[in-house]
Amino acid sequence: MFERDVDVFPVSTGSAANGLRLAALTPLRGSVLSHPESHINTDECGAPEFFTNGAKLVGAPGPDSKIEPDAPATAVRRRAGDVHSVQPSVVSISQATESGSVYTLETIRRLSGIAEDAGPRVHMDGARFANALDQLGATAAEMTRKAGVDVLSFGATKSGAMTADAIVSFDPALAAELAFRSKRAGQLTSKMRFRTAQFGAYLTDGLWLRNARRANEMAARLGDGLKSVAGAGLLATRRPTSSSAACPSTSPKDFSPRATPSPTTAGSRASSGSSPRSRTTPTTSTSSSTRSAATPGEPRRPDR
């Protein structure tokens, strides 16, 4: 997939993948630049701060839930060396984003170039990685290490797997740090082979990409259907795994007995390609961690 040896650490959730890789990349004095609407900012209950022991998340704005390409240029150098301020250490992008938009390869390379010139590392939250690949028609290598990404949170759960995601590192220097952090976080399980066996089927004969293509097609179909609903307006064009619409609050059938109108909008958001999320029922999971071969002696920032 990535056209070279990489370090792989299977984990049970995307939140674990994001938290652990941010912890490996961010020193105690560091900060993480990400879009205010990114998953690490809005949906992980402080897990990034917990895993990093309090690293500051700094918003880097932009339309469509994507960081504006030029936004980090100033942020990565702001108060550099000032002991009174956290130091920018990571630029984190979601591919695809929470709203379903996708960074182009050119934009990823541009953001990575800004980060590399100033020092921060680049992380990609790939919870919907396969969906973005299908949308762009790119390869996994082109959208990650060849575009300047240092670490990838590789999502499989949202594309058919069960409690099976992974951290993929393109920098061998991070392997030991990620291994110890994964073990300490309870992500190394004694029966990990039962979880990771899914990746064998998932990645064989392009199943993972077929799943993503199907989800994207269903999102487009859902969007087309919503256009015909009286009083509804489609908020986004075709995007990976999600179609969003403002729906009338007087719909004859509610989504659940406990559902209540939003205080700010009269609409609801619908999505395809992933499981419904419950805001009221907590869940628990077990976890895992391992690594694959990497070539020793490579530079800190290899050709990714």
mmCIF file of N, CA and C in Angstrom, residues 16 48 58 67 77 101 108 116 157 162 184 204 221-222 243 251 274:
data_model
loop_
_atom_site.group_PDB
_atom_site.id
_atom_site.type_symbol
_atom_site.label_atom_id
_atom_site.label_comp_id
_atom_site.label_asym_id
_atom_site.label_seq_id
_atom_site.Cartn_x
_atom_site.Cartn_y
_atom_site.Cartn_z
ATOM 1 N N ALA A 16 -8.023 6.087 20.123
ATOM 2 C CA ALA A 16 -6.740 5.596 20.635
ATOM 3 C C ALA A 16 -5.632 5.878 19.636
ATOM 4 N N PRO A 48 -7.174 13.481 23.198
ATOM 5 C CA PRO A 48 -5.854 13.977 22.784
ATOM 6 C C PRO A 48 -5.104 14.668 23.904
ATOM 7 N N VAL A 58 -4.865 23.876 19.126
ATOM 8 C CA VAL A 58 -5.016 25.229 18.600
ATOM 9 C C VAL A 58 -5.764 25.155 17.281
ATOM 10 N N ILE A 67 -8.469 22.934 6.906
ATOM 11 C CA ILE A 67 -7.543 24.011 7.231
ATOM 12 C C ILE A 67 -7.222 24.797 5.969
ATOM 13 N N ARG A 77 4.902 29.501 13.418
ATOM 14 C CA ARG A 77 6.051 30.310 13.853
ATOM 15 C C ARG A 77 5.704 31.278 14.976
ATOM 16 N N SER A 101 -15.754 16.626 3.383
ATOM 17 C CA SER A 101 -14.886 17.243 2.386
ATOM 18 C C SER A 101 -13.525 16.555 2.380
ATOM 19 N N ILE A 108 -2.449 18.941 0.605
ATOM 20 C CA ILE A 108 -1.702 18.185 1.619
ATOM 21 C C ILE A 108 -0.212 18.476 1.502
ATOM 22 N N GLU A 116 7.072 21.350 7.509
ATOM 23 C CA GLU A 116 8.465 20.890 7.478
ATOM 24 C C GLU A 116 9.436 22.051 7.573
ATOM 25 N N THR A 157 -12.587 0.595 10.894
ATOM 26 C CA THR A 157 -13.867 0.372 11.563
ATOM 27 C C THR A 157 -15.025 1.013 10.808
ATOM 28 N N MET A 162 -14.389 -4.494 12.698
ATOM 29 C CA MET A 162 -14.897 -4.378 14.064
ATOM 30 C C MET A 162 -13.743 -4.121 15.020
ATOM 31 N N ARG A 184 1.426 0.867 27.264
ATOM 32 C CA ARG A 184 1.018 1.552 28.490
ATOM 33 C C ARG A 184 -0.456 1.945 28.439
ATOM 34 N N THR A 204 -7.356 -7.472 1.149
ATOM 35 C CA THR A 204 -7.168 -8.425 0.052
ATOM 36 C C THR A 204 -8.097 -8.112 -1.114
ATOM 37 N N ARG A 221 -26.455 8.831 -3.402
ATOM 38 C CA ARG A 221 -27.861 8.455 -3.595
ATOM 39 C C ARG A 221 -28.744 9.072 -2.508
ATOM 40 N N LEU A 222 -28.259 9.049 -1.271
ATOM 41 C CA LEU A 222 -28.999 9.663 -0.173
ATOM 42 C C LEU A 222 -29.169 11.157 -0.415
ATOM 43 N N SER A 243 -23.931 12.707 3.691
ATOM 44 C CA SER A 243 -24.739 13.728 3.041
ATOM 45 C C SER A 243 -25.475 14.459 4.142
ATOM 46 N N SER A 251 -41.374 16.442 10.547
ATOM 47 C CA SER A 251 -41.347 15.150 9.867
ATOM 48 C C SER A 251 -42.319 14.187 10.548
ATOM 49 N N SER A 274 -21.438 4.619 7.894
ATOM 50 C CA SER A 274 -20.917 4.411 9.234
ATOM 51 C C SER A 274 -22.070 4.134 10.174
#
